[in-house]
Amino acid sequence: SKAPPSGGGGGFVFHYSDLSANDIARLVQRNVDPANEIRALVEEVIEHVKQNGDSALIDYAQKFDKVELTKLYLDRAELEEIASAVSEDQQEALQTAYANIYKFHKAQLKTEDKVETMPGVTCWRELRAIEKVGLYIPGGTAVLPSTFLMLGIPARIAGCSEIVVCSPPQKNGKVNAFIAYVALMLGINKVYLVGGSQAVAAMAYGTETITKVDKIFGPGNQFVTKAKTIIQSTTTTAIDMPAGPSEVLVIADRSAKPAYVAADLLAQAEHGIDSQSILVCTSQDIADKTLAEVQKQLAVLPRAEIAKQALDNSYIIITQDLDEAMNFSNEYAPEHLILATEQWKDLTPKIINAGSVFLGNLTPESAGDYASGTNHTLPTSSYARAYSGVSVDSFVKKITFQYLTEEGIQNIGPSVEILAEMEGLHAHRNAVSVRMGTNKNT
Ligand code: HSO
Ligand code: ZN
């Protein structure tokens, strides 16, 4: 096998045993730089929106979306009109997705027990919704109403009091019918016709018509992602995570079906030219059969051009066994991990880094992308090492509380006094002593 190119490039087959630690580090590196060249452009957009508010947004709609907007949002009546184009079949599918996503996320809302850490000292946590959240729904080469469900449902379950939604306008100055329909399902009566980094800036700074929010959610192109990382460090608005191009890693052994594996790799590849589809398999034979299937299925895909470029940016690793495959996967820390093997039960405990996992041969990523219930807003670019995907947790704060009784202050007081003394912080010591009746100054 060839030596891995620098920068994680692909279109190659590698044997795991040939790879040095350095080779692996290079292979798992992705999305390293691209955003840096666009920082200046994005900073200019943010500044323009900050200074000029709505009028900047109207300018950018003309410049980037090629549409003359007279109003920056669609109201409920307009959304209803647009949504009426959604067929009955489509409505039913959206409702199935909604119901499953709702059910799975609702179960995440748990009340924690109060803990008496010592007699009379009780500590606990309570959830409070983040008040104002901003959802960015992309509308580039693929419009993703499923992303709207994935963000809107947990926001509703958490109980956020204001949900601001931005999505780029189409050429006709509207959003697509599915986006409008999902807005109505979620009880959202306004969709702002703002896309790209200008949408992020508008939600972070606020404009005449758009409310400044506390946290911004949603995937986007490099401009959107760059804008999110900039506003995260320059404003008080938080972000969900720095989500980059989508990726999948499939671990396959002899029990995998090449046609299924190929379909999964292609489902990822059709997202965008910068997507990555990695196959880690236990023999050359599996790799060959899968590649043949990929060629066959690719030939008839409407988005074949996009998928082909993404596959050129991808690679295959051949390992001795499933344990080696899992080692590589944990190094890669994939957004999506598919275990295309009947041995998935043995492998699952060995997963250390992954965003969302799909078990066995009958569980395609597409199920989770749309409708099984799990969230598809997930950490990419190896952020799965430290980040979780979006959930109800992402829309709440967990506030700690404590309550001390007379017995409690007497129990904890002496330790706190000594600890405060250790740090030379006498006011801290006194705050306890006055309550215990041991303050030497009173
Ligand atoms: N795989 C994408 C989600 C998605 N797929 C939306 C289809 N539509 C990121 O997890
Ligand atoms: Zn997808």
mmCIF file of C-alpha atoms in Angstrom, residues 22-350:
data_model
loop_
_atom_site.group_PDB
_atom_site.id
_atom_site.type_symbol
_atom_site.label_atom_id
_atom_site.label_comp_id
_atom_site.label_asym_id
_atom_site.label_seq_id
_atom_site.Cartn_x
_atom_site.Cartn_y
_atom_site.Cartn_z
ATOM 1 C CA ASN A 22 2.582 9.653 12.351
ATOM 2 C CA ASP A 23 0.803 8.258 9.301
ATOM 3 C CA ILE A 24 -2.313 7.643 11.390
ATOM 4 C CA ALA A 25 -2.169 11.132 12.849
ATOM 5 C CA ARG A 26 -2.048 12.531 9.314
ATOM 6 C CA LEU A 27 -4.860 10.316 8.070
ATOM 7 C CA VAL A 28 -7.270 11.262 10.828
ATOM 8 C CA GLN A 29 -6.578 14.974 10.426
ATOM 9 C CA ARG A 30 -9.339 16.751 8.544
ATOM 10 C CA ASN A 31 -10.784 20.171 7.984
ATOM 11 C CA VAL A 32 -7.498 21.566 9.255
ATOM 12 C CA ASP A 33 -7.214 24.910 7.616
ATOM 13 C CA PRO A 34 -9.889 25.712 5.077
ATOM 14 C CA ALA A 35 -11.770 28.096 7.306
ATOM 15 C CA ASN A 36 -8.768 30.304 7.999
ATOM 16 C CA GLU A 37 -8.660 31.893 4.564
ATOM 17 C CA ILE A 38 -12.234 33.000 4.982
ATOM 18 C CA ARG A 39 -11.840 34.557 8.418
ATOM 19 C CA ALA A 40 -11.311 38.052 6.971
ATOM 20 C CA LEU A 41 -14.399 37.790 4.772
ATOM 21 C CA VAL A 42 -16.529 36.584 7.657
ATOM 22 C CA GLU A 43 -15.231 39.274 9.995
ATOM 23 C CA GLU A 44 -16.259 41.897 7.462
ATOM 24 C CA VAL A 45 -19.772 40.438 7.245
ATOM 25 C CA ILE A 46 -20.096 40.349 11.035
ATOM 26 C CA GLU A 47 -18.964 43.967 11.323
ATOM 27 C CA HIS A 48 -21.386 45.141 8.611
ATOM 28 C CA VAL A 49 -24.325 43.385 10.319
ATOM 29 C CA LYS A 50 -23.263 44.715 13.717
ATOM 30 C CA GLN A 51 -23.137 48.298 12.388
ATOM 31 C CA ASN A 52 -26.065 48.304 9.963
ATOM 32 C CA GLY A 53 -28.488 45.629 11.167
ATOM 33 C CA ASP A 54 -31.413 44.857 8.871
ATOM 34 C CA SER A 55 -30.127 46.937 5.975
ATOM 35 C CA ALA A 56 -26.928 44.855 5.933
ATOM 36 C CA LEU A 57 -29.050 41.703 5.812
ATOM 37 C CA ILE A 58 -31.038 43.040 2.860
ATOM 38 C CA ASP A 59 -27.714 43.883 1.117
ATOM 39 C CA TYR A 60 -26.374 40.383 1.646
ATOM 40 C CA ALA A 61 -29.572 38.713 0.448
ATOM 41 C CA GLN A 62 -29.097 40.600 -2.794
ATOM 42 C CA LYS A 63 -25.372 39.906 -3.003
ATOM 43 C CA PHE A 64 -25.236 36.235 -1.912
ATOM 44 C CA ASP A 65 -28.759 34.854 -2.420
ATOM 45 C CA LYS A 66 -29.548 36.999 -5.491
ATOM 46 C CA VAL A 67 -32.898 38.054 -4.139
ATOM 47 C CA GLU A 68 -34.459 41.469 -3.492
ATOM 48 C CA LEU A 69 -36.151 41.252 -0.076
ATOM 49 C CA THR A 70 -38.722 43.808 1.043
ATOM 50 C CA LYS A 71 -39.288 42.039 4.338
ATOM 51 C CA LEU A 72 -36.764 39.914 6.267
ATOM 52 C CA TYR A 73 -39.137 37.199 7.421
ATOM 53 C CA LEU A 74 -42.103 35.032 6.529
ATOM 54 C CA ASP A 75 -45.053 35.230 8.915
ATOM 55 C CA ARG A 76 -47.496 32.504 9.868
ATOM 56 C CA ALA A 77 -49.950 33.141 7.017
ATOM 57 C CA GLU A 78 -47.126 33.034 4.479
ATOM 58 C CA LEU A 79 -45.684 29.851 6.013
ATOM 59 C CA GLU A 80 -49.122 28.202 5.844
ATOM 60 C CA GLU A 81 -49.487 29.147 2.214
ATOM 61 C CA ILE A 82 -46.039 27.765 1.333
ATOM 62 C CA ALA A 83 -46.539 24.603 3.434
ATOM 63 C CA SER A 84 -49.737 23.712 1.589
ATOM 64 C CA ALA A 85 -47.576 22.291 -1.208
ATOM 65 C CA VAL A 86 -46.441 19.404 1.040
ATOM 66 C CA SER A 87 -48.142 16.160 -0.051
ATOM 67 C CA GLU A 88 -49.947 13.834 2.314
ATOM 68 C CA ASP A 89 -47.217 11.177 2.090
ATOM 69 C CA GLN A 90 -44.605 13.771 2.892
ATOM 70 C CA GLN A 91 -46.635 15.093 5.819
ATOM 71 C CA GLU A 92 -46.931 11.592 7.222
ATOM 72 C CA ALA A 93 -43.198 10.945 6.911
ATOM 73 C CA LEU A 94 -42.421 14.237 8.646
ATOM 74 C CA GLN A 95 -44.877 13.344 11.395
ATOM 75 C CA THR A 96 -43.287 9.914 11.917
ATOM 76 C CA ALA A 97 -39.881 11.565 12.237
ATOM 77 C CA TYR A 98 -41.302 14.204 14.565
ATOM 78 C CA ALA A 99 -42.936 11.623 16.839
ATOM 79 C CA ASN A 100 -39.801 9.468 17.162
ATOM 80 C CA ILE A 101 -37.432 12.393 17.684
ATOM 81 C CA TYR A 102 -39.836 13.852 20.245
ATOM 82 C CA LYS A 103 -40.138 10.564 22.125
ATOM 83 C CA PHE A 104 -36.385 9.972 22.290
ATOM 84 C CA HIS A 105 -35.552 13.515 23.354
ATOM 85 C CA LYS A 106 -38.378 13.800 25.869
ATOM 86 C CA ALA A 107 -36.832 10.891 27.796
ATOM 87 C CA GLN A 108 -33.663 12.972 28.244
ATOM 88 C CA LEU A 109 -35.437 15.362 30.596
ATOM 89 C CA LYS A 110 -34.653 13.833 33.965
ATOM 90 C CA THR A 111 -34.953 15.296 37.426
ATOM 91 C CA GLU A 112 -31.913 14.501 39.549
ATOM 92 C CA ASP A 113 -32.153 13.438 43.186
ATOM 93 C CA LYS A 114 -31.198 15.821 45.960
ATOM 94 C CA VAL A 115 -28.010 14.690 47.729
ATOM 95 C CA GLU A 116 -27.379 15.143 51.444
ATOM 96 C CA THR A 117 -23.573 15.320 51.385
ATOM 97 C CA MET A 118 -23.410 15.457 55.208
ATOM 98 C CA PRO A 119 -26.221 15.771 57.765
ATOM 99 C CA GLY A 120 -27.929 19.114 57.189
ATOM 100 C CA VAL A 121 -26.078 19.906 53.936
ATOM 101 C CA THR A 122 -28.225 19.288 50.856
ATOM 102 C CA CYS A 123 -27.117 19.899 47.253
ATOM 103 C CA TRP A 124 -28.958 19.419 43.989
ATOM 104 C CA ARG A 125 -29.273 20.532 40.366
ATOM 105 C CA GLU A 126 -32.291 21.874 38.529
ATOM 106 C CA LEU A 127 -32.751 22.468 34.831
ATOM 107 C CA ARG A 128 -33.684 25.813 33.378
ATOM 108 C CA ALA A 129 -34.159 26.350 29.668
ATOM 109 C CA ILE A 130 -31.859 28.711 27.822
ATOM 110 C CA GLU A 131 -34.265 31.575 27.159
ATOM 111 C CA LYS A 132 -33.408 32.673 23.635
ATOM 112 C CA VAL A 133 -32.005 30.265 21.089
ATOM 113 C CA GLY A 134 -31.198 30.740 17.416
ATOM 114 C CA LEU A 135 -31.519 27.893 14.925
ATOM 115 C CA TYR A 136 -29.670 28.031 11.635
ATOM 116 C CA ILE A 137 -31.273 25.850 8.969
ATOM 117 C CA PRO A 138 -28.997 25.486 5.924
ATOM 118 C CA GLY A 139 -30.379 25.902 2.430
ATOM 119 C CA GLY A 140 -27.408 25.381 0.131
ATOM 120 C CA THR A 141 -27.103 22.539 -2.391
ATOM 121 C CA ALA A 142 -29.448 20.479 -0.186
ATOM 122 C CA VAL A 143 -32.238 21.992 1.919
ATOM 123 C CA LEU A 144 -32.510 20.023 5.175
ATOM 124 C CA PRO A 145 -35.904 20.184 6.893
ATOM 125 C CA SER A 146 -34.710 17.201 8.989
ATOM 126 C CA THR A 147 -32.163 19.502 10.629
ATOM 127 C CA PHE A 148 -34.995 21.840 11.579
ATOM 128 C CA LEU A 149 -36.713 18.939 13.396
ATOM 129 C CA MET A 150 -33.435 17.928 15.084
ATOM 130 C CA LEU A 151 -32.971 21.412 16.553
ATOM 131 C CA GLY A 152 -36.548 22.572 17.020
ATOM 132 C CA ILE A 153 -37.836 19.532 18.904
ATOM 133 C CA PRO A 154 -35.266 19.580 21.750
ATOM 134 C CA ALA A 155 -35.633 23.378 21.970
ATOM 135 C CA ARG A 156 -39.386 22.942 22.472
ATOM 136 C CA ILE A 157 -38.945 20.108 24.994
ATOM 137 C CA ALA A 158 -36.431 22.178 26.969
ATOM 138 C CA GLY A 159 -38.954 25.019 27.054
ATOM 139 C CA CYS A 160 -36.900 27.807 25.457
ATOM 140 C CA SER A 161 -39.065 30.927 25.518
ATOM 141 C CA GLU A 162 -37.879 32.340 22.220
ATOM 142 C CA ILE A 163 -36.776 30.349 19.193
ATOM 143 C CA VAL A 164 -35.333 32.442 16.361
ATOM 144 C CA VAL A 165 -35.035 30.612 13.041
ATOM 145 C CA CYS A 166 -32.877 31.770 10.131
ATOM 146 C CA SER A 167 -32.715 30.070 6.747
ATOM 147 C CA PRO A 168 -31.417 31.464 3.460
ATOM 148 C CA PRO A 169 -34.084 32.696 1.002
ATOM 149 C CA GLN A 170 -34.564 30.860 -2.264
ATOM 150 C CA LYS A 171 -34.555 32.854 -5.499
ATOM 151 C CA ASN A 172 -38.308 33.460 -5.064
ATOM 152 C CA GLY A 173 -37.736 35.149 -1.711
ATOM 153 C CA LYS A 174 -39.288 32.270 0.257
ATOM 154 C CA VAL A 175 -38.152 29.113 2.021
ATOM 155 C CA ASN A 176 -38.992 25.670 0.661
ATOM 156 C CA ALA A 177 -42.314 24.067 1.537
ATOM 157 C CA PHE A 178 -40.818 21.481 3.903
ATOM 158 C CA ILE A 179 -39.073 24.110 5.991
ATOM 159 C CA ALA A 180 -42.369 26.013 6.220
ATOM 160 C CA TYR A 181 -44.244 22.851 7.187
ATOM 161 C CA VAL A 182 -41.744 21.955 9.931
ATOM 162 C CA ALA A 183 -41.943 25.504 11.300
ATOM 163 C CA LEU A 184 -45.690 25.059 11.716
ATOM 164 C CA MET A 185 -45.278 21.601 13.284
ATOM 165 C CA LEU A 186 -42.993 23.200 15.864
ATOM 166 C CA GLY A 187 -45.355 26.107 16.484
ATOM 167 C CA ILE A 188 -42.824 28.572 15.083
ATOM 168 C CA ASN A 189 -44.629 31.464 13.418
ATOM 169 C CA LYS A 190 -41.729 33.321 11.863
ATOM 170 C CA VAL A 191 -38.796 32.269 9.725
ATOM 171 C CA TYR A 192 -36.131 34.860 8.962
ATOM 172 C CA LEU A 193 -34.874 34.860 5.403
ATOM 173 C CA VAL A 194 -31.243 35.178 6.325
ATOM 174 C CA GLY A 195 -28.430 32.781 5.455
ATOM 175 C CA GLY A 196 -24.686 32.360 5.849
ATOM 176 C CA SER A 197 -22.432 34.150 8.289
ATOM 177 C CA GLN A 198 -24.793 37.153 8.245
ATOM 178 C CA ALA A 199 -27.457 35.007 9.951
ATOM 179 C CA VAL A 200 -25.028 34.075 12.710
ATOM 180 C CA ALA A 201 -24.018 37.720 13.146
ATOM 181 C CA ALA A 202 -27.653 38.852 13.244
ATOM 182 C CA MET A 203 -28.545 36.332 15.971
ATOM 183 C CA ALA A 204 -25.407 37.152 17.991
ATOM 184 C CA TYR A 205 -25.766 40.944 17.882
ATOM 185 C CA GLY A 206 -29.457 41.393 17.198
ATOM 186 C CA THR A 207 -30.886 43.752 14.564
ATOM 187 C CA GLU A 208 -34.054 45.875 14.358
ATOM 188 C CA THR A 209 -36.126 42.761 13.592
ATOM 189 C CA ILE A 210 -33.983 39.857 14.846
ATOM 190 C CA THR A 211 -33.590 39.216 18.574
ATOM 191 C CA LYS A 212 -30.116 38.712 19.998
ATOM 192 C CA VAL A 213 -30.022 35.114 21.250
ATOM 193 C CA ASP A 214 -28.136 33.348 24.046
ATOM 194 C CA LYS A 215 -27.029 30.351 21.972
ATOM 195 C CA ILE A 216 -26.832 29.552 18.262
ATOM 196 C CA PHE A 217 -27.348 26.035 16.886
ATOM 197 C CA GLY A 218 -27.029 24.374 13.540
ATOM 198 C CA PRO A 219 -24.687 23.136 10.871
ATOM 199 C CA GLY A 220 -23.623 25.242 7.938
ATOM 200 C CA ASN A 221 -20.932 25.779 5.361
ATOM 201 C CA GLN A 222 -17.441 27.005 6.206
ATOM 202 C CA PHE A 223 -18.662 30.601 6.424
ATOM 203 C CA VAL A 224 -21.383 29.763 8.921
ATOM 204 C CA THR A 225 -19.023 27.617 11.002
ATOM 205 C CA LYS A 226 -16.339 30.313 10.978
ATOM 206 C CA ALA A 227 -18.898 32.936 12.015
ATOM 207 C CA LYS A 228 -20.030 30.708 14.887
ATOM 208 C CA THR A 229 -16.489 30.236 16.184
ATOM 209 C CA ILE A 230 -15.817 33.993 15.933
ATOM 210 C CA ILE A 231 -18.966 35.101 17.747
ATOM 211 C CA GLN A 232 -18.396 32.461 20.410
ATOM 212 C CA SER A 233 -15.174 34.192 21.441
ATOM 213 C CA THR A 234 -16.225 37.809 20.836
ATOM 214 C CA THR A 235 -19.817 37.982 22.152
ATOM 215 C CA THR A 236 -21.759 36.511 25.057
ATOM 216 C CA THR A 237 -23.665 34.236 22.660
ATOM 217 C CA ALA A 238 -22.723 30.546 22.913
ATOM 218 C CA ILE A 239 -22.753 27.931 20.139
ATOM 219 C CA ASP A 240 -23.675 24.250 20.029
ATOM 220 C CA MET A 241 -20.403 23.051 18.509
ATOM 221 C CA PRO A 242 -18.094 23.822 15.605
ATOM 222 C CA ALA A 243 -19.733 21.433 13.108
ATOM 223 C CA GLY A 244 -17.712 20.913 9.942
ATOM 224 C CA PRO A 245 -18.219 18.723 6.868
ATOM 225 C CA SER A 246 -20.124 15.510 7.595
ATOM 226 C CA GLU A 247 -18.311 12.138 7.820
ATOM 227 C CA VAL A 248 -18.878 8.422 8.348
ATOM 228 C CA LEU A 249 -16.582 5.563 9.297
ATOM 229 C CA VAL A 250 -17.802 2.048 8.557
ATOM 230 C CA ILE A 251 -16.185 -0.951 10.225
ATOM 231 C CA ALA A 252 -16.915 -4.070 8.165
ATOM 232 C CA ASP A 253 -15.937 -7.715 8.456
ATOM 233 C CA ARG A 254 -16.899 -10.777 6.432
ATOM 234 C CA SER A 255 -20.422 -10.719 7.850
ATOM 235 C CA ALA A 256 -21.094 -7.305 6.251
ATOM 236 C CA LYS A 257 -23.058 -6.956 3.019
ATOM 237 C CA PRO A 258 -20.998 -5.052 0.425
ATOM 238 C CA ALA A 259 -24.117 -3.494 -1.114
ATOM 239 C CA TYR A 260 -25.215 -2.127 2.256
ATOM 240 C CA VAL A 261 -21.776 -0.802 3.131
ATOM 241 C CA ALA A 262 -21.453 0.862 -0.273
ATOM 242 C CA ALA A 263 -24.857 2.506 0.119
ATOM 243 C CA ASP A 264 -23.849 3.891 3.517
ATOM 244 C CA LEU A 265 -20.557 5.254 2.194
ATOM 245 C CA LEU A 266 -22.382 6.931 -0.694
ATOM 246 C CA ALA A 267 -25.100 8.375 1.556
ATOM 247 C CA GLN A 268 -22.370 10.238 3.350
ATOM 248 C CA ALA A 269 -20.492 11.190 0.197
ATOM 249 C CA GLU A 270 -23.508 12.826 -1.440
ATOM 250 C CA HIS A 271 -23.712 15.426 1.345
ATOM 251 C CA GLY A 272 -20.925 17.578 -0.069
ATOM 252 C CA ILE A 273 -17.608 17.478 -1.871
ATOM 253 C CA ASP A 274 -15.786 17.905 1.440
ATOM 254 C CA SER A 275 -17.585 14.974 3.138
ATOM 255 C CA GLN A 276 -15.543 11.920 4.075
ATOM 256 C CA SER A 277 -16.525 8.224 3.897
ATOM 257 C CA ILE A 278 -13.993 5.927 5.535
ATOM 258 C CA LEU A 279 -14.118 2.142 5.256
ATOM 259 C CA VAL A 280 -12.152 0.092 7.777
ATOM 260 C CA CYS A 281 -12.409 -3.602 6.931
ATOM 261 C CA THR A 282 -10.729 -6.839 7.852
ATOM 262 C CA SER A 283 -9.708 -8.033 4.359
ATOM 263 C CA GLN A 284 -8.779 -6.872 0.867
ATOM 264 C CA ASP A 285 -11.645 -8.971 -0.443
ATOM 265 C CA ILE A 286 -14.234 -6.940 1.494
ATOM 266 C CA ALA A 287 -12.640 -3.737 0.204
ATOM 267 C CA ASP A 288 -12.755 -4.952 -3.417
ATOM 268 C CA LYS A 289 -16.366 -6.112 -3.232
ATOM 269 C CA THR A 290 -17.454 -2.889 -1.556
ATOM 270 C CA LEU A 291 -15.639 -0.741 -4.138
ATOM 271 C CA ALA A 292 -17.336 -2.630 -6.966
ATOM 272 C CA GLU A 293 -20.706 -1.964 -5.335
ATOM 273 C CA VAL A 294 -19.817 1.702 -4.867
ATOM 274 C CA GLN A 295 -19.114 2.065 -8.601
ATOM 275 C CA LYS A 296 -22.375 0.334 -9.480
ATOM 276 C CA GLN A 297 -24.538 2.437 -7.157
ATOM 277 C CA LEU A 298 -22.694 5.685 -7.850
ATOM 278 C CA ALA A 299 -23.434 5.470 -11.573
ATOM 279 C CA VAL A 300 -27.148 6.077 -11.043
ATOM 280 C CA LEU A 301 -27.038 8.702 -8.284
ATOM 281 C CA PRO A 302 -28.334 12.168 -9.141
ATOM 282 C CA ARG A 303 -25.628 13.700 -6.956
ATOM 283 C CA ALA A 304 -22.888 11.434 -8.378
ATOM 284 C CA GLU A 305 -20.603 14.379 -9.163
ATOM 285 C CA ILE A 306 -20.607 15.534 -5.556
ATOM 286 C CA ALA A 307 -20.279 11.997 -4.184
ATOM 287 C CA LYS A 308 -17.343 11.238 -6.488
ATOM 288 C CA GLN A 309 -15.375 14.213 -5.259
ATOM 289 C CA ALA A 310 -16.082 13.293 -1.643
ATOM 290 C CA LEU A 311 -14.871 9.731 -2.311
ATOM 291 C CA ASP A 312 -11.640 11.106 -3.792
ATOM 292 C CA ASN A 313 -11.181 12.695 -0.383
ATOM 293 C CA SER A 314 -11.768 9.347 1.382
ATOM 294 C CA TYR A 315 -9.826 6.125 1.940
ATOM 295 C CA ILE A 316 -9.929 2.486 2.996
ATOM 296 C CA ILE A 317 -7.937 0.886 5.814
ATOM 297 C CA ILE A 318 -7.416 -2.868 5.943
ATOM 298 C CA THR A 319 -6.843 -4.327 9.402
ATOM 299 C CA GLN A 320 -5.985 -7.761 10.844
ATOM 300 C CA ASP A 321 -9.123 -7.892 12.933
ATOM 301 C CA LEU A 322 -12.000 -5.899 14.401
ATOM 302 C CA ASP A 323 -9.952 -4.755 17.407
ATOM 303 C CA GLU A 324 -7.446 -3.039 15.128
ATOM 304 C CA ALA A 325 -10.329 -1.520 13.214
ATOM 305 C CA MET A 326 -11.740 -0.130 16.435
ATOM 306 C CA ASN A 327 -8.346 1.301 17.384
ATOM 307 C CA PHE A 328 -8.262 3.254 14.148
ATOM 308 C CA SER A 329 -11.862 4.377 14.573
ATOM 309 C CA ASN A 330 -11.146 5.685 18.066
ATOM 310 C CA GLU A 331 -8.219 7.657 16.659
ATOM 311 C CA TYR A 332 -10.414 9.061 13.871
ATOM 312 C CA ALA A 333 -13.293 9.871 16.286
ATOM 313 C CA PRO A 334 -15.984 9.750 13.582
ATOM 314 C CA GLU A 335 -19.176 11.788 13.602
ATOM 315 C CA HIS A 336 -21.006 8.609 12.516
ATOM 316 C CA LEU A 337 -19.736 5.104 13.187
ATOM 317 C CA ILE A 338 -21.398 2.101 11.523
ATOM 318 C CA LEU A 339 -20.528 -1.368 12.844
ATOM 319 C CA ALA A 340 -21.302 -3.506 9.805
ATOM 320 C CA THR A 341 -20.613 -6.783 11.561
ATOM 321 C CA GLU A 342 -22.514 -9.444 13.420
ATOM 322 C CA GLN A 343 -19.928 -8.985 16.199
ATOM 323 C CA TRP A 344 -21.228 -5.502 17.041
ATOM 324 C CA LYS A 345 -22.061 -6.486 20.624
ATOM 325 C CA ASP A 346 -18.431 -7.374 21.389
ATOM 326 C CA LEU A 347 -17.201 -4.221 19.719
ATOM 327 C CA THR A 348 -19.540 -1.690 21.318
ATOM 328 C CA PRO A 349 -17.775 -1.481 24.726
ATOM 329 C CA LYS A 350 -14.506 -0.726 22.905
#
